[in-house]
Amino acid sequence: MRWSCRANLKWSCDIALEHIFETNDGQSAFEVRIYNQVVRELVKDNRHHEIFDDQWADGRCHGVFACSADEARSIVEQRYPVDEGFVVEAVDPRE
């Protein structure tokens, strides 16, 4: 069974995190840092995206339970698609 919920938490990132919970049967915790390239370009020009907050220009950390770093990346990319401007900057195991 897979489920997800969102809550504000802090791990080791400097900004508030949105933590995505997945079933953790034998899975490890990963921190995935993502940003939105479209928002980043708009903010540089002192403009705003019509949907996404300006904070997406700097990026956000998401906690994900997955069997591997590749699976963690895939989970986040499904939720935050590349074709909407999202870029996965890093996937790190959480110790």
Short mmCIF file of N, CA, C and O in Angstrom, two decimals:
data_model
loop_
_atom_site.label_atom_id
_atom_site.label_comp_id
_atom_site.label_asym_id
_atom_site.label_seq_id
_atom_site.Cartn_x
_atom_site.Cartn_y
_atom_site.Cartn_z
N MET A 1 0.85 -1.19 0.00
CA MET A 1 0.00 0.00 0.00
C MET A 1 0.89 1.24 0.00
O MET A 1 1.80 1.36 0.79
N ARG A 2 0.63 2.16 -0.90
CA ARG A 2 1.37 3.42 -0.95
C ARG A 2 0.43 4.56 -0.61
O ARG A 2 -0.71 4.58 -1.03
N TRP A 3 0.93 5.50 0.13
CA TRP A 3 0.14 6.68 0.48
C TRP A 3 1.09 7.85 0.64
O TRP A 3 2.28 7.67 0.78
N SER A 4 0.56 9.02 0.58
CA SER A 4 1.40 10.19 0.80
C SER A 4 0.61 11.26 1.52
O SER A 4 -0.61 11.33 1.41
N CYS A 5 1.31 12.04 2.29
CA CYS A 5 0.70 13.22 2.90
C CYS A 5 1.78 14.28 3.02
O CYS A 5 2.96 13.97 3.00
N ARG A 6 1.39 15.50 3.14
CA ARG A 6 2.35 16.60 3.20
C ARG A 6 2.25 17.28 4.56
O ARG A 6 1.18 17.50 5.08
N ALA A 7 3.37 17.64 5.12
CA ALA A 7 3.41 18.36 6.39
C ALA A 7 4.69 19.19 6.40
O ALA A 7 5.66 18.84 5.76
N ASN A 8 4.67 20.29 7.12
CA ASN A 8 5.88 21.10 7.25
C ASN A 8 6.77 20.51 8.32
O ASN A 8 6.36 20.32 9.44
N LEU A 9 8.00 20.16 7.96
CA LEU A 9 8.98 19.59 8.87
C LEU A 9 10.32 20.22 8.59
O LEU A 9 10.49 20.93 7.61
N LYS A 10 11.31 19.97 9.41
CA LYS A 10 12.69 20.40 9.13
C LYS A 10 13.58 19.19 9.23
O LYS A 10 13.47 18.41 10.14
N TRP A 11 14.48 19.02 8.29
CA TRP A 11 15.54 18.04 8.40
C TRP A 11 16.82 18.84 8.47
O TRP A 11 17.05 19.51 9.44
N SER A 12 17.63 18.84 7.45
CA SER A 12 18.88 19.58 7.52
C SER A 12 18.93 20.75 6.55
O SER A 12 19.94 21.39 6.43
N CYS A 13 17.85 21.02 5.87
CA CYS A 13 17.83 22.14 4.93
C CYS A 13 17.52 23.44 5.67
O CYS A 13 16.95 23.43 6.74
N ASP A 14 17.90 24.54 5.07
CA ASP A 14 17.71 25.84 5.70
C ASP A 14 16.28 26.36 5.60
O ASP A 14 15.93 27.29 6.28
N ILE A 15 15.48 25.76 4.73
CA ILE A 15 14.12 26.25 4.52
C ILE A 15 13.13 25.21 5.03
O ILE A 15 13.49 24.08 5.29
N ALA A 16 11.89 25.61 5.20
CA ALA A 16 10.86 24.66 5.61
C ALA A 16 10.73 23.57 4.56
O ALA A 16 10.81 23.81 3.37
N LEU A 17 10.54 22.36 5.03
CA LEU A 17 10.46 21.22 4.13
C LEU A 17 9.02 20.78 3.96
O LEU A 17 8.21 20.89 4.85
N GLU A 18 8.74 20.25 2.81
CA GLU A 18 7.51 19.52 2.60
C GLU A 18 7.94 18.07 2.56
O GLU A 18 8.70 17.66 1.70
N HIS A 19 7.47 17.31 3.53
CA HIS A 19 7.92 15.93 3.67
C HIS A 19 6.88 15.02 3.01
O HIS A 19 5.72 15.06 3.35
N ILE A 20 7.33 14.22 2.09
CA ILE A 20 6.45 13.29 1.39
C ILE A 20 6.67 11.92 2.00
O ILE A 20 7.76 11.39 1.92
N PHE A 21 5.65 11.36 2.62
CA PHE A 21 5.77 10.06 3.23
C PHE A 21 5.39 8.98 2.23
O PHE A 21 4.37 9.07 1.57
N GLU A 22 6.18 7.96 2.15
CA GLU A 22 5.84 6.76 1.39
C GLU A 22 6.00 5.60 2.35
O GLU A 22 6.69 5.70 3.35
N THR A 23 5.36 4.48 2.07
CA THR A 23 5.54 3.33 2.95
C THR A 23 7.03 3.04 3.03
O THR A 23 7.75 3.16 2.05
N ASN A 24 7.50 2.70 4.21
CA ASN A 24 8.94 2.56 4.37
C ASN A 24 9.37 1.13 4.69
O ASN A 24 10.34 0.93 5.41
N ASP A 25 8.69 0.14 4.15
CA ASP A 25 9.07 -1.25 4.33
C ASP A 25 10.42 -1.49 3.67
O ASP A 25 10.52 -1.63 2.45
N GLY A 26 11.49 -1.51 4.46
CA GLY A 26 12.82 -1.75 3.93
C GLY A 26 13.39 -0.60 3.12
O GLY A 26 14.39 -0.76 2.43
N GLN A 27 12.76 0.56 3.18
CA GLN A 27 13.23 1.69 2.40
C GLN A 27 14.10 2.62 3.24
O GLN A 27 14.06 2.58 4.47
N SER A 28 14.87 3.45 2.59
CA SER A 28 15.73 4.43 3.26
C SER A 28 15.17 5.83 3.04
O SER A 28 14.43 6.07 2.09
N ALA A 29 15.56 6.75 3.91
CA ALA A 29 15.13 8.14 3.78
C ALA A 29 16.14 8.91 2.93
O ALA A 29 17.35 8.74 3.08
N PHE A 30 15.64 9.73 2.02
CA PHE A 30 16.47 10.57 1.16
C PHE A 30 15.98 12.00 1.24
O PHE A 30 14.79 12.25 1.37
N GLU A 31 16.91 12.94 1.12
CA GLU A 31 16.56 14.34 0.93
C GLU A 31 16.76 14.67 -0.54
O GLU A 31 17.83 14.42 -1.09
N VAL A 32 15.71 15.20 -1.15
CA VAL A 32 15.76 15.55 -2.56
C VAL A 32 15.58 17.06 -2.67
O VAL A 32 14.56 17.59 -2.24
N ARG A 33 16.57 17.74 -3.23
CA ARG A 33 16.48 19.19 -3.39
C ARG A 33 16.07 19.50 -4.82
O ARG A 33 16.69 19.02 -5.77
N ILE A 34 15.01 20.29 -4.95
CA ILE A 34 14.50 20.64 -6.28
C ILE A 34 14.23 22.15 -6.35
O ILE A 34 14.04 22.80 -5.33
N TYR A 35 14.24 22.65 -7.57
CA TYR A 35 13.87 24.05 -7.81
C TYR A 35 13.11 24.08 -9.13
O TYR A 35 13.03 23.10 -9.86
N ASN A 36 12.55 25.25 -9.44
CA ASN A 36 11.83 25.42 -10.70
C ASN A 36 12.59 26.41 -11.57
O ASN A 36 12.74 27.59 -11.19
N GLN A 37 13.09 25.94 -12.70
CA GLN A 37 13.91 26.77 -13.59
C GLN A 37 13.11 27.95 -14.17
O GLN A 37 13.63 29.05 -14.30
N VAL A 38 11.85 27.73 -14.48
CA VAL A 38 11.02 28.81 -15.03
C VAL A 38 10.85 29.92 -14.00
O VAL A 38 11.02 31.10 -14.30
N VAL A 39 10.56 29.53 -12.75
CA VAL A 39 10.41 30.52 -11.68
C VAL A 39 11.73 31.25 -11.47
O VAL A 39 11.75 32.47 -11.31
N ARG A 40 12.83 30.52 -11.49
CA ARG A 40 14.16 31.12 -11.29
C ARG A 40 14.42 32.20 -12.34
O ARG A 40 14.89 33.29 -12.02
N GLU A 41 14.10 31.92 -13.60
CA GLU A 41 14.32 32.89 -14.68
C GLU A 41 13.40 34.11 -14.52
O GLU A 41 13.84 35.25 -14.74
N LEU A 42 12.15 33.88 -14.13
CA LEU A 42 11.22 34.99 -13.94
C LEU A 42 11.66 35.89 -12.78
O LEU A 42 11.62 37.12 -12.90
N VAL A 43 12.08 35.28 -11.69
CA VAL A 43 12.51 36.06 -10.52
C VAL A 43 13.72 36.92 -10.86
O VAL A 43 13.82 38.07 -10.41
N LYS A 44 14.64 36.40 -11.68
CA LYS A 44 15.80 37.20 -12.10
C LYS A 44 15.37 38.46 -12.83
O LYS A 44 16.05 39.48 -12.79
N ASP A 45 14.22 38.39 -13.53
CA ASP A 45 13.69 39.54 -14.28
C ASP A 45 12.65 40.32 -13.47
O ASP A 45 11.89 41.10 -14.03
N ASN A 46 12.62 40.08 -12.14
CA ASN A 46 11.65 40.73 -11.25
C ASN A 46 10.21 40.48 -11.67
O ASN A 46 9.35 41.36 -11.55
N ARG A 47 9.95 39.29 -12.15
CA ARG A 47 8.59 38.88 -12.50
C ARG A 47 8.21 37.67 -11.66
O ARG A 47 9.04 37.10 -10.96
N HIS A 48 6.95 37.29 -11.74
CA HIS A 48 6.44 36.19 -10.93
C HIS A 48 5.73 35.17 -11.81
O HIS A 48 5.10 35.53 -12.80
N HIS A 49 5.82 33.92 -11.41
CA HIS A 49 5.10 32.85 -12.09
C HIS A 49 3.63 32.96 -11.71
O HIS A 49 3.29 33.34 -10.60
N GLU A 50 2.75 32.65 -12.64
CA GLU A 50 1.32 32.77 -12.34
C GLU A 50 0.81 31.69 -11.41
O GLU A 50 -0.24 31.88 -10.78
N ILE A 51 1.53 30.59 -11.26
CA ILE A 51 1.08 29.51 -10.38
C ILE A 51 2.03 29.29 -9.20
O ILE A 51 1.59 29.23 -8.05
N PHE A 52 3.33 29.18 -9.46
CA PHE A 52 4.29 28.78 -8.44
C PHE A 52 4.90 29.98 -7.71
O PHE A 52 5.23 31.00 -8.31
N ASP A 53 5.07 29.82 -6.41
CA ASP A 53 5.64 30.83 -5.53
C ASP A 53 7.09 31.12 -5.89
O ASP A 53 7.81 30.24 -6.37
N ASP A 54 7.54 32.34 -5.62
CA ASP A 54 8.93 32.74 -5.91
C ASP A 54 9.96 31.88 -5.18
O ASP A 54 11.10 31.77 -5.63
N GLN A 55 9.59 31.28 -4.08
CA GLN A 55 10.53 30.44 -3.33
C GLN A 55 11.01 29.25 -4.14
O GLN A 55 12.06 28.68 -3.84
N TRP A 56 10.28 28.87 -5.16
CA TRP A 56 10.71 27.77 -6.03
C TRP A 56 11.97 28.14 -6.81
O TRP A 56 12.65 27.26 -7.33
N ALA A 57 12.31 29.41 -6.89
CA ALA A 57 13.55 29.81 -7.57
C ALA A 57 14.77 29.33 -6.79
O ALA A 57 15.78 28.96 -7.37
N ASP A 58 14.69 29.36 -5.47
CA ASP A 58 15.81 28.94 -4.62
C ASP A 58 15.82 27.44 -4.39
O ASP A 58 16.86 26.87 -4.10
N GLY A 59 14.70 26.82 -4.46
CA GLY A 59 14.62 25.39 -4.26
C GLY A 59 14.05 25.01 -2.92
O GLY A 59 13.93 25.83 -2.01
N ARG A 60 13.69 23.77 -2.83
CA ARG A 60 13.10 23.19 -1.63
C ARG A 60 13.65 21.80 -1.44
O ARG A 60 14.03 21.14 -2.39
N CYS A 61 13.64 21.37 -0.20
CA CYS A 61 14.04 19.99 0.12
C CYS A 61 12.81 19.18 0.42
O CYS A 61 11.89 19.65 1.10
N HIS A 62 12.80 17.97 -0.07
CA HIS A 62 11.70 17.05 0.19
C HIS A 62 12.29 15.77 0.75
O HIS A 62 13.28 15.27 0.23
N GLY A 63 11.67 15.26 1.79
CA GLY A 63 12.08 13.98 2.33
C GLY A 63 11.28 12.87 1.67
O GLY A 63 10.06 13.00 1.52
N VAL A 64 11.96 11.83 1.24
CA VAL A 64 11.30 10.73 0.53
C VAL A 64 11.85 9.41 1.06
O VAL A 64 13.06 9.26 1.23
N PHE A 65 10.98 8.46 1.30
CA PHE A 65 11.40 7.09 1.59
C PHE A 65 11.38 6.31 0.28
O PHE A 65 10.40 6.34 -0.44
N ALA A 66 12.50 5.65 -0.03
CA ALA A 66 12.61 4.89 -1.28
C ALA A 66 13.67 3.80 -1.10
O ALA A 66 14.46 3.83 -0.16
N CYS A 67 13.68 2.87 -2.04
CA CYS A 67 14.67 1.78 -2.00
C CYS A 67 16.03 2.22 -2.52
O CYS A 67 17.04 1.59 -2.22
N SER A 68 16.07 3.30 -3.30
CA SER A 68 17.33 3.77 -3.87
C SER A 68 17.20 5.26 -4.17
O SER A 68 16.10 5.82 -4.20
N ALA A 69 18.35 5.88 -4.44
CA ALA A 69 18.36 7.29 -4.82
C ALA A 69 17.61 7.51 -6.13
O ALA A 69 16.89 8.50 -6.30
N ASP A 70 17.75 6.56 -7.07
CA ASP A 70 17.04 6.67 -8.35
C ASP A 70 15.53 6.63 -8.15
O ASP A 70 14.79 7.38 -8.79
N GLU A 71 15.08 5.76 -7.25
CA GLU A 71 13.64 5.68 -6.98
C GLU A 71 13.16 6.96 -6.30
O GLU A 71 12.08 7.47 -6.61
N ALA A 72 13.96 7.51 -5.38
CA ALA A 72 13.60 8.77 -4.72
C ALA A 72 13.44 9.89 -5.75
O ALA A 72 12.49 10.67 -5.72
N ARG A 73 14.39 9.95 -6.69
CA ARG A 73 14.33 10.95 -7.77
C ARG A 73 13.04 10.76 -8.60
O ARG A 73 12.34 11.71 -8.90
N SER A 74 12.74 9.52 -8.92
CA SER A 74 11.55 9.22 -9.73
C SER A 74 10.26 9.63 -9.01
O SER A 74 9.35 10.19 -9.63
N ILE A 75 10.19 9.37 -7.71
CA ILE A 75 9.00 9.75 -6.94
C ILE A 75 8.79 11.26 -6.99
O ILE A 75 7.69 11.75 -7.24
N VAL A 76 9.87 12.02 -6.80
CA VAL A 76 9.77 13.48 -6.81
C VAL A 76 9.46 14.00 -8.22
O VAL A 76 8.65 14.91 -8.40
N GLU A 77 10.09 13.41 -9.24
CA GLU A 77 9.84 13.85 -10.62
C GLU A 77 8.41 13.56 -11.06
O GLU A 77 7.88 14.28 -11.91
N GLN A 78 7.78 12.53 -10.51
CA GLN A 78 6.37 12.28 -10.83
C GLN A 78 5.49 13.36 -10.23
O GLN A 78 4.52 13.80 -10.85
N ARG A 79 5.84 13.80 -9.03
CA ARG A 79 5.04 14.82 -8.35
C ARG A 79 5.35 16.23 -8.89
O ARG A 79 4.48 17.09 -8.91
N TYR A 80 6.60 16.45 -9.27
CA TYR A 80 7.06 17.75 -9.78
C TYR A 80 7.70 17.54 -11.14
O TYR A 80 8.92 17.40 -11.26
N PRO A 81 6.90 17.53 -12.21
CA PRO A 81 7.37 17.15 -13.55
C PRO A 81 8.38 18.12 -14.17
O PRO A 81 8.29 19.34 -14.01
N VAL A 82 9.33 17.54 -14.89
CA VAL A 82 10.35 18.30 -15.62
C VAL A 82 9.69 19.23 -16.63
O VAL A 82 10.13 20.38 -16.80
N ASP A 83 8.62 18.78 -17.27
CA ASP A 83 7.98 19.62 -18.29
C ASP A 83 7.26 20.84 -17.71
O ASP A 83 6.81 21.71 -18.44
N GLU A 84 7.19 20.94 -16.37
CA GLU A 84 6.65 22.14 -15.71
C GLU A 84 7.78 23.00 -15.16
O GLU A 84 7.54 23.95 -14.43
N GLY A 85 9.03 22.65 -15.50
CA GLY A 85 10.17 23.47 -15.13
C GLY A 85 10.93 23.00 -13.90
O GLY A 85 11.92 23.62 -13.51
N PHE A 86 10.50 21.90 -13.28
CA PHE A 86 11.17 21.44 -12.06
C PHE A 86 12.46 20.71 -12.38
O PHE A 86 12.54 19.95 -13.34
N VAL A 87 13.47 20.96 -11.57
CA VAL A 87 14.79 20.37 -11.74
C VAL A 87 15.21 19.75 -10.42
O VAL A 87 15.18 20.40 -9.37
N VAL A 88 15.58 18.46 -10.45
CA VAL A 88 16.11 17.80 -9.26
C VAL A 88 17.59 18.16 -9.20
O VAL A 88 18.38 17.82 -10.08
N GLU A 89 17.97 18.87 -8.15
CA GLU A 89 19.33 19.35 -7.99
C GLU A 89 20.22 18.33 -7.28
O GLU A 89 21.40 18.21 -7.61
N ALA A 90 19.65 17.61 -6.30
CA ALA A 90 20.45 16.65 -5.54
C ALA A 90 19.53 15.62 -4.89
O ALA A 90 18.40 15.92 -4.54
N VAL A 91 20.07 14.40 -4.74
CA VAL A 91 19.40 13.34 -4.00
C VAL A 91 20.44 12.77 -3.04
O VAL A 91 21.43 12.21 -3.47
N ASP A 92 20.21 12.97 -1.75
CA ASP A 92 21.18 12.55 -0.74
C ASP A 92 20.51 11.66 0.30
O ASP A 92 19.40 11.97 0.75
N PRO A 93 21.20 10.59 0.70
CA PRO A 93 20.64 9.77 1.78
C PRO A 93 20.62 10.56 3.09
O PRO A 93 21.53 11.36 3.35
N ARG A 94 19.59 10.37 3.85
CA ARG A 94 19.48 11.04 5.14
C ARG A 94 20.05 10.13 6.21
O ARG A 94 19.66 8.98 6.31
N GLU A 95 20.96 10.66 6.98
CA GLU A 95 21.60 9.85 8.02
C GLU A 95 20.91 10.02 9.34
O GLU A 95 20.28 10.95 9.65
#
